[in-house]
GROMACS .gro file of C-alpha atoms in nm:
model
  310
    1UNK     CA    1   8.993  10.767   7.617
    2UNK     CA    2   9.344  10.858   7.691
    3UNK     CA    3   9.615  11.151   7.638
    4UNK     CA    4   9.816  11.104   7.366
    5UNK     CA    5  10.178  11.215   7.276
    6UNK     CA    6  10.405  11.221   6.985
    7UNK     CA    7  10.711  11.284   6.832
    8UNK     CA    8  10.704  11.528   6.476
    9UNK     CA    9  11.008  11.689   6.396
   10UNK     CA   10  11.121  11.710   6.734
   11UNK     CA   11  10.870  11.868   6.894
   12UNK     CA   12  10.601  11.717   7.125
   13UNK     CA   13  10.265  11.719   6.927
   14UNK     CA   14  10.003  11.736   7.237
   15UNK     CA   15   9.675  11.632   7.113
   16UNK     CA   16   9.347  11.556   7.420
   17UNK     CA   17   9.086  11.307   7.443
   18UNK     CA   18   8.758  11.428   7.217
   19UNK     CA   19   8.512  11.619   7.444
   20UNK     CA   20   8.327  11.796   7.222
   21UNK     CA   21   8.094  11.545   7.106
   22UNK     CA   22   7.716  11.649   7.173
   23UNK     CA   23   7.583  11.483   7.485
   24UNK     CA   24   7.924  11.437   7.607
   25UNK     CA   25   8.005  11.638   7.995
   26UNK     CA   26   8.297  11.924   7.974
   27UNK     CA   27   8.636  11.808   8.132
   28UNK     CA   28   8.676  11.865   8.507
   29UNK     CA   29   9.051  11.938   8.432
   30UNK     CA   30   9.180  12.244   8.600
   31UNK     CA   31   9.506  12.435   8.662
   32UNK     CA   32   9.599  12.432   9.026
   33UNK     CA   33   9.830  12.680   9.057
   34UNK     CA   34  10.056  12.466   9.319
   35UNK     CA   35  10.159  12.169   9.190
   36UNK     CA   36  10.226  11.964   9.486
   37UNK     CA   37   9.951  12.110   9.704
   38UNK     CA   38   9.700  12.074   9.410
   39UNK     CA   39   9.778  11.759   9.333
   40UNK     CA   40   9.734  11.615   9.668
   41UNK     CA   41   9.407  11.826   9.701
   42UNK     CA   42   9.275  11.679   9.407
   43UNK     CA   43   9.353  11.318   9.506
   44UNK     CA   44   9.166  11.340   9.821
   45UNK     CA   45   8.867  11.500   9.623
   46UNK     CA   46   8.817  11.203   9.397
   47UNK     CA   47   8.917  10.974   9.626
   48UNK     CA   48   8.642  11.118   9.877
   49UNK     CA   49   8.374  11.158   9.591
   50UNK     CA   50   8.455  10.824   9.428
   51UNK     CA   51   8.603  10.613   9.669
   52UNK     CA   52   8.392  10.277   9.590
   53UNK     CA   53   8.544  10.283   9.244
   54UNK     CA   54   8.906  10.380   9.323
   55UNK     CA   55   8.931  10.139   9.664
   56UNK     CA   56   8.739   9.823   9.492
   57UNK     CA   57   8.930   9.835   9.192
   58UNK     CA   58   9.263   9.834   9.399
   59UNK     CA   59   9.132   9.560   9.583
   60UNK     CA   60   9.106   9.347   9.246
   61UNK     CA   61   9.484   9.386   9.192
   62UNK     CA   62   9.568   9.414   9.589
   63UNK     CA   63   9.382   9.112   9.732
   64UNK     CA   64   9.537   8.848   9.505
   65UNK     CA   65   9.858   8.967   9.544
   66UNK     CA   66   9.794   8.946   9.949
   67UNK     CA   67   9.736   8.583   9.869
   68UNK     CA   68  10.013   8.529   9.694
   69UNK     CA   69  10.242   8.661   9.969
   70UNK     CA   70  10.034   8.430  10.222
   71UNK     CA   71  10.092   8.121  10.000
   72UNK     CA   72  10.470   8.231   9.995
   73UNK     CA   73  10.494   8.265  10.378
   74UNK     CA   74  10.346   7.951  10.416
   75UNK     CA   75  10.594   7.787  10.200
   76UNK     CA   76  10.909   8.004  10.332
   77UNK     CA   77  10.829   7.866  10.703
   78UNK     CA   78  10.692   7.535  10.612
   79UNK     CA   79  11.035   7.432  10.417
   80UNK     CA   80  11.240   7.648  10.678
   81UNK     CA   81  11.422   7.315  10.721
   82UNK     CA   82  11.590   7.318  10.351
   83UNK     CA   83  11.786   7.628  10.449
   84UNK     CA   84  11.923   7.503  10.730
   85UNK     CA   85  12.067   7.270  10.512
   86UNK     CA   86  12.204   7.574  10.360
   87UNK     CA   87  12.248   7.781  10.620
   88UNK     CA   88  12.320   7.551  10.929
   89UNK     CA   89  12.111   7.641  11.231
   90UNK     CA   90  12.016   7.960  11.066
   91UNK     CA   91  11.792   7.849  10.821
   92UNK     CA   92  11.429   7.980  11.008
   93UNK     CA   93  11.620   8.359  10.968
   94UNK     CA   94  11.711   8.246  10.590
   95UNK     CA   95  11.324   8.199  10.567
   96UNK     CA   96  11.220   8.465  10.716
   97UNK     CA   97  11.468   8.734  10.521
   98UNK     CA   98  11.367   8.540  10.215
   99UNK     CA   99  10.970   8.640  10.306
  100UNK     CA  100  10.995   8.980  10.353
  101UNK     CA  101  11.193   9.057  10.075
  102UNK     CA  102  10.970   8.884   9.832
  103UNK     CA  103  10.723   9.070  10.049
  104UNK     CA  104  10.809   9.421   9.911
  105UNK     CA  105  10.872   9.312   9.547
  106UNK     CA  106  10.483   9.274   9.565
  107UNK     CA  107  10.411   9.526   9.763
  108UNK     CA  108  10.608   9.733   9.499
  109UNK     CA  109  10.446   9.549   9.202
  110UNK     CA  110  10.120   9.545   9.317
  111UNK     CA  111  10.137  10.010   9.383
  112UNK     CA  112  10.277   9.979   9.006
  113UNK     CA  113   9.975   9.825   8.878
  114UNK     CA  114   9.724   9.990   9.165
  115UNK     CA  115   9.917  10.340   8.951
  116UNK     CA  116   9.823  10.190   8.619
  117UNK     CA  117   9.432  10.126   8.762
  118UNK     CA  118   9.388  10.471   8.885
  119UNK     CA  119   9.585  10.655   8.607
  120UNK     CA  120   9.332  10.488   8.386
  121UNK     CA  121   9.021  10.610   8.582
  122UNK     CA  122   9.129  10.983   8.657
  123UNK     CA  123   9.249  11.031   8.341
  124UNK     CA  124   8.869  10.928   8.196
  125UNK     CA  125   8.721  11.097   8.528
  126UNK     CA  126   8.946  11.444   8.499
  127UNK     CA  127   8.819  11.457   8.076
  128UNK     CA  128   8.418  11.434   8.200
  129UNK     CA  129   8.379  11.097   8.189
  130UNK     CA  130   8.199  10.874   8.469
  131UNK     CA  131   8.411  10.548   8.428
  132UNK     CA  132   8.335  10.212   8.613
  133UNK     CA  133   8.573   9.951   8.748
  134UNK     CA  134   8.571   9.710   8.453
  135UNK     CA  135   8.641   9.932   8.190
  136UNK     CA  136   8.937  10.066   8.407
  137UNK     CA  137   9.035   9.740   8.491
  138UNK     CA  138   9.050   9.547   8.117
  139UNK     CA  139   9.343   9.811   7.996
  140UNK     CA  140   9.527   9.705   8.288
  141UNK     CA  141   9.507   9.355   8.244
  142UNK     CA  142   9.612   9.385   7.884
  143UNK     CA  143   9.903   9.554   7.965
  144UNK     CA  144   9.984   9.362   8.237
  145UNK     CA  145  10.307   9.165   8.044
  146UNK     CA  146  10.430   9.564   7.921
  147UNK     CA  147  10.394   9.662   8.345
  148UNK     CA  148  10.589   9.391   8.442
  149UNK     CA  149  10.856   9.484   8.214
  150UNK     CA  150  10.854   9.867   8.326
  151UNK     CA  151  10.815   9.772   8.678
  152UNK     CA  152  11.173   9.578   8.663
  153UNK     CA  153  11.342   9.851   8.448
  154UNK     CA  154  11.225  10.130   8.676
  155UNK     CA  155  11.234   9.933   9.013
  156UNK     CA  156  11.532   9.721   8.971
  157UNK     CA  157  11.700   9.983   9.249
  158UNK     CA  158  11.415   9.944   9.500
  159UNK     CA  159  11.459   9.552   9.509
  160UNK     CA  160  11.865   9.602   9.541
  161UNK     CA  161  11.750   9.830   9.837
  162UNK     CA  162  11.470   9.581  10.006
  163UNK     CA  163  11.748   9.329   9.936
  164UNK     CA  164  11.985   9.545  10.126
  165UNK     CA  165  11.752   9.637  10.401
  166UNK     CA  166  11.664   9.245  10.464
  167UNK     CA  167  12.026   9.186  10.525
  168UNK     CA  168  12.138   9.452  10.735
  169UNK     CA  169  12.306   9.451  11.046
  170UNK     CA  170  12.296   9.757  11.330
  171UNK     CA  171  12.553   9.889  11.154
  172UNK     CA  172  12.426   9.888  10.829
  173UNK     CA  173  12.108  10.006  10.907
  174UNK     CA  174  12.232  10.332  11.064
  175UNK     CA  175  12.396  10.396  10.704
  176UNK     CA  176  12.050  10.308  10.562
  177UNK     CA  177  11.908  10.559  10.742
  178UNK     CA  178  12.134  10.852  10.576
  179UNK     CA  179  12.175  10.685  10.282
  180UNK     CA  180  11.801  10.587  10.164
  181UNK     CA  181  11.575  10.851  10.206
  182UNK     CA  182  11.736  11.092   9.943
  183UNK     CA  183  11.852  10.843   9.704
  184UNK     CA  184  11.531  10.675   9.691
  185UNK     CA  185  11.373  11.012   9.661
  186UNK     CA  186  11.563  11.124   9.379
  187UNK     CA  187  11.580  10.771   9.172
  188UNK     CA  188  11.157  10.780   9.245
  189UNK     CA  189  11.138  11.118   9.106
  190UNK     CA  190  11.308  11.069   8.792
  191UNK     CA  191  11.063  10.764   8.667
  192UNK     CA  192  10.770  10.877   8.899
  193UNK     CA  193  10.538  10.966   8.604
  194UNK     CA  194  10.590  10.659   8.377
  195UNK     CA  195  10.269  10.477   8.460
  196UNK     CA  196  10.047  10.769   8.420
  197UNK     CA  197  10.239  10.821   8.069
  198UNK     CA  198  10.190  10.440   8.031
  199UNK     CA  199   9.839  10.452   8.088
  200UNK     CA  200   9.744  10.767   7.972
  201UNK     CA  201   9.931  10.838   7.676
  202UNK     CA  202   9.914  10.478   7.579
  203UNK     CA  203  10.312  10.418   7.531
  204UNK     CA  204  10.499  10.147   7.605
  205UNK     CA  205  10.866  10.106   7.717
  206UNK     CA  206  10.916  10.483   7.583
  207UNK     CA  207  10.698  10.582   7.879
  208UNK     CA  208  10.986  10.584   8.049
  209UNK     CA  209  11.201  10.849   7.877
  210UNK     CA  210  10.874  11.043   7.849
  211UNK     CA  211  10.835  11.048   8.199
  212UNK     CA  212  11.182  11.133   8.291
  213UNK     CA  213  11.135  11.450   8.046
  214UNK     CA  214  10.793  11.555   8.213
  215UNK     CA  215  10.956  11.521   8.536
  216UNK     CA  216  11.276  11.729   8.440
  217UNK     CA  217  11.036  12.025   8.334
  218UNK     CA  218  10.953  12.114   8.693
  219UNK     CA  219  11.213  11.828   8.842
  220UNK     CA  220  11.166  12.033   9.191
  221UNK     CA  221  10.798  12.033   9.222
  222UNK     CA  222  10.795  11.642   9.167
  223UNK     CA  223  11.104  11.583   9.388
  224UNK     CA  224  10.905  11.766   9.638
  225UNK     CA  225  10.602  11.589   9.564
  226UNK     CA  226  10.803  11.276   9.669
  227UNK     CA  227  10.895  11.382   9.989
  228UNK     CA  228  10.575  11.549  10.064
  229UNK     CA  229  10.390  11.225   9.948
  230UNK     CA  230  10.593  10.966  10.115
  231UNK     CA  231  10.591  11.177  10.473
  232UNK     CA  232  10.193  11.193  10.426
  233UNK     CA  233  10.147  10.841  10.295
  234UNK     CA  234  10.363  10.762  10.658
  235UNK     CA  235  10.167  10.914  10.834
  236UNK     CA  236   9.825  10.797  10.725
  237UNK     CA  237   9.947  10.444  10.697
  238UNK     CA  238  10.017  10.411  11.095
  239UNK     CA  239   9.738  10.616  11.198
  240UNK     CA  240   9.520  10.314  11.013
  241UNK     CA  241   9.734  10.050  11.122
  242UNK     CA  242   9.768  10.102  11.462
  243UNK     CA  243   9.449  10.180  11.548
  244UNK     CA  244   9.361   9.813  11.721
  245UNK     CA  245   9.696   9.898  11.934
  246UNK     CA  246   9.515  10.282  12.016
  247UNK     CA  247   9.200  10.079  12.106
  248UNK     CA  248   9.346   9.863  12.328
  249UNK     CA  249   9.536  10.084  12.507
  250UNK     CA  250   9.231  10.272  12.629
  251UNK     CA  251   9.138   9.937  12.756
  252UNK     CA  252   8.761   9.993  12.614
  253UNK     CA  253   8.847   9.681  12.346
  254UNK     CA  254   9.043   9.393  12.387
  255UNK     CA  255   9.131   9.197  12.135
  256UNK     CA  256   9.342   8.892  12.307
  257UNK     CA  257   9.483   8.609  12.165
  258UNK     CA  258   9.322   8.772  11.803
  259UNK     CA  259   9.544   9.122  11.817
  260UNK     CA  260   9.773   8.966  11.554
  261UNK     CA  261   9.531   8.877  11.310
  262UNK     CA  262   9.338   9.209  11.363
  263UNK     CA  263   9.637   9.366  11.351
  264UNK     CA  264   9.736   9.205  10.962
  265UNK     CA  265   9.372   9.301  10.843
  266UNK     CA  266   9.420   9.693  10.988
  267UNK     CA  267   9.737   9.669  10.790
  268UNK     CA  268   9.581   9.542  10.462
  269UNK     CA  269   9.318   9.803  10.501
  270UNK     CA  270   9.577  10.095  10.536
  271UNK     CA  271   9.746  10.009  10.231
  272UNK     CA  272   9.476   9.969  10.019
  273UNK     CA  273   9.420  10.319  10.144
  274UNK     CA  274   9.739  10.467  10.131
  275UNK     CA  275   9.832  10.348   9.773
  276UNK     CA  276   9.555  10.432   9.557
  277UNK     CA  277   9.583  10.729   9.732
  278UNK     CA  278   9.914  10.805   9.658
  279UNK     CA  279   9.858  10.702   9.301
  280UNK     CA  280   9.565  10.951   9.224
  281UNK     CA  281   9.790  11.207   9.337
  282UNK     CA  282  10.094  11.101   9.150
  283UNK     CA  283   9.827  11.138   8.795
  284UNK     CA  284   9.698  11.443   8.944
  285UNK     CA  285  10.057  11.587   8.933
  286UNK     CA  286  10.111  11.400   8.564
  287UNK     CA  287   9.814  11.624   8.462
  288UNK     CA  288   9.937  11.921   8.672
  289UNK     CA  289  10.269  11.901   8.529
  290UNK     CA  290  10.142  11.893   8.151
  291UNK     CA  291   9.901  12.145   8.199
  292UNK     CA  292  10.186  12.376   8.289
  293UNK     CA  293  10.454  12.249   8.093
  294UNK     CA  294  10.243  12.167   7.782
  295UNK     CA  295   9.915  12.387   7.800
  296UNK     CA  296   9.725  12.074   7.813
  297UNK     CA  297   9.382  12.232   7.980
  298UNK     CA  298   9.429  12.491   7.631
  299UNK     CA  299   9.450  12.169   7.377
  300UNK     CA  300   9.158  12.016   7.583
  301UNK     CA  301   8.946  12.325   7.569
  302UNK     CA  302   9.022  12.411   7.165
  303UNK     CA  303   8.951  12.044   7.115
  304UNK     CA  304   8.608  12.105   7.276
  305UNK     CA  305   8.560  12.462   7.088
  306UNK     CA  306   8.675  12.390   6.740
  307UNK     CA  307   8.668  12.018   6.742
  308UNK     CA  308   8.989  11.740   6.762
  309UNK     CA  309   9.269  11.796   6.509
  310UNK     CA  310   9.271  11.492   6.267
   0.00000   0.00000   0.00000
């Protein structure tokens, strides 16, 4: 069950999953009338009402890509000694750069296909459906080789910035600071929508000029959504994470010798969290976007009336 979009004659022929069928429920899509506001709101209400199915299928993509960053850091600072061949004495900072750049290429792959997961489920979920991990998951999988290949087109930037960041001096980093934010904000913007499109329209590299012209419709409500997204995504992240450093400093727990490792599972636990979360949102605003650009809720309700066009 997906949204589907095509080309005829130049215009966009807009045609909605079947939900007319007897026995089948009536959509739960609905125009919010504030499109970053709404879409937010709407994330937190299936994330609060289904959270089992939106956090557990994260973890199935999240949890092996934790453990292939572990097996990586393990490597990096086992063989820290080959880069000093490289690098003279500064071969453990070699390593260590190394690490945490590899460290947010997953990060970044794994949100990509966390976004695929979830556009998959609320897409299903927002047309009446009650859909379960595995069924969300399989399309995912299949896809998996066609993700990889949109995650490098549209993310190639991000890693030239993570790569940049890694390697940055004082100096640098004060230009980061000016420099990043808005740039990042505005290259996110323009290819925020292509895994919802992926997923939900069931395109494939052309997701991504599909997106870009979704996103240029009401290109201020989504570059908002950005900002808006990534300040509340922030926040929620260290309130999570930091919480064993909050509990400590009360002096009620103590955690000792064990703060680090309690402190890397808080961590894991706020981004699983924080970027299905983000994702939901992200297809709420997909939806948002075409249901005010498009008149997508008014294809989905004639499809249910008169039945789906052929």
């Amino acid at each position: 069950m997906g949204i589907e979009s095509e080309a005829d004659g130049g215009q966009v022929a807009r045609r909605a999953p079947q939900v007319a069928a007897a026995g089948r429920p009536a959509p739960r899509l609905r125009r919010a009338e504030r499109l970053i506001l709404g879409s937010i709101d709407g994330a937190a209400h299936v994330l609060q009402r289904r959270a089992r199915d939106v956090l557990v299928g994260s973890a199935v993509f999240m949890v092996p890509m934790v453990g292939v960053g572990v097996l990586l850091a393990v490597l990096a600072f086992d063989r820290f000694d080959t880069f000093d061949s490289v690098l003279g004495d500064r071969g453990y900072i070699g390593a260590e750069s190394g690490f945490a750049f590899l460290a947010i290429a997953l990060q970044s792959f794994t949100a990509h296909l966390i976004g695929a997961y979830t556009a998959v489920y609320l897409v299903r979920y927002q047309m009446g459906g009650s859909p379960g991990i595995g069924e969300c998951v399989r399309p995912v999988m299949r896809r998996l080789p066609l993700l990889a290949v949109t995650w490098v087109i549209t993310h190639w930037w991000a890693l030239l910035f993570g790569l940049w960041l890694v390697n940055a001096n004082d100096a640098t980093l004060v230009a980061l600071v000016w420099i990043l934010p808005p740039t990042a904000a505005t290259l996110s913007t323009c290819v925020l929508l292509v895994t919802p499109v992926m997923m939900g329209e069931g395109l494939g590299v052309a997701a991504i000029a599909r997106s870009w012209r979704l996103a240029r419709m009401r290109f201020g409500a989504a570059f908002g959504f950005v900002v808006a997204c990534s300040v509340l995504a922030v926040l929620l992240f260290s309130f999570i994470a930091f919480l064993p450093q909050l509990a400590e400093a009360t002096g009620l727990v103590t955690f000792g010798s064990y703060m680090w490792l309690v402190q890397g599972v808080t961590t894991q636990l706020a981004l699983l969290v924080v970027i299905p979360f983000t994702a939901i949102a992200t297809t709420q605003l997909y939806l948002q976007i075409r249901v005010h650009a498009e008149g997508l809720d008014l294809v989905v309700a004639a499809d249910r009336a008169f039945g789906r066009r052929p």
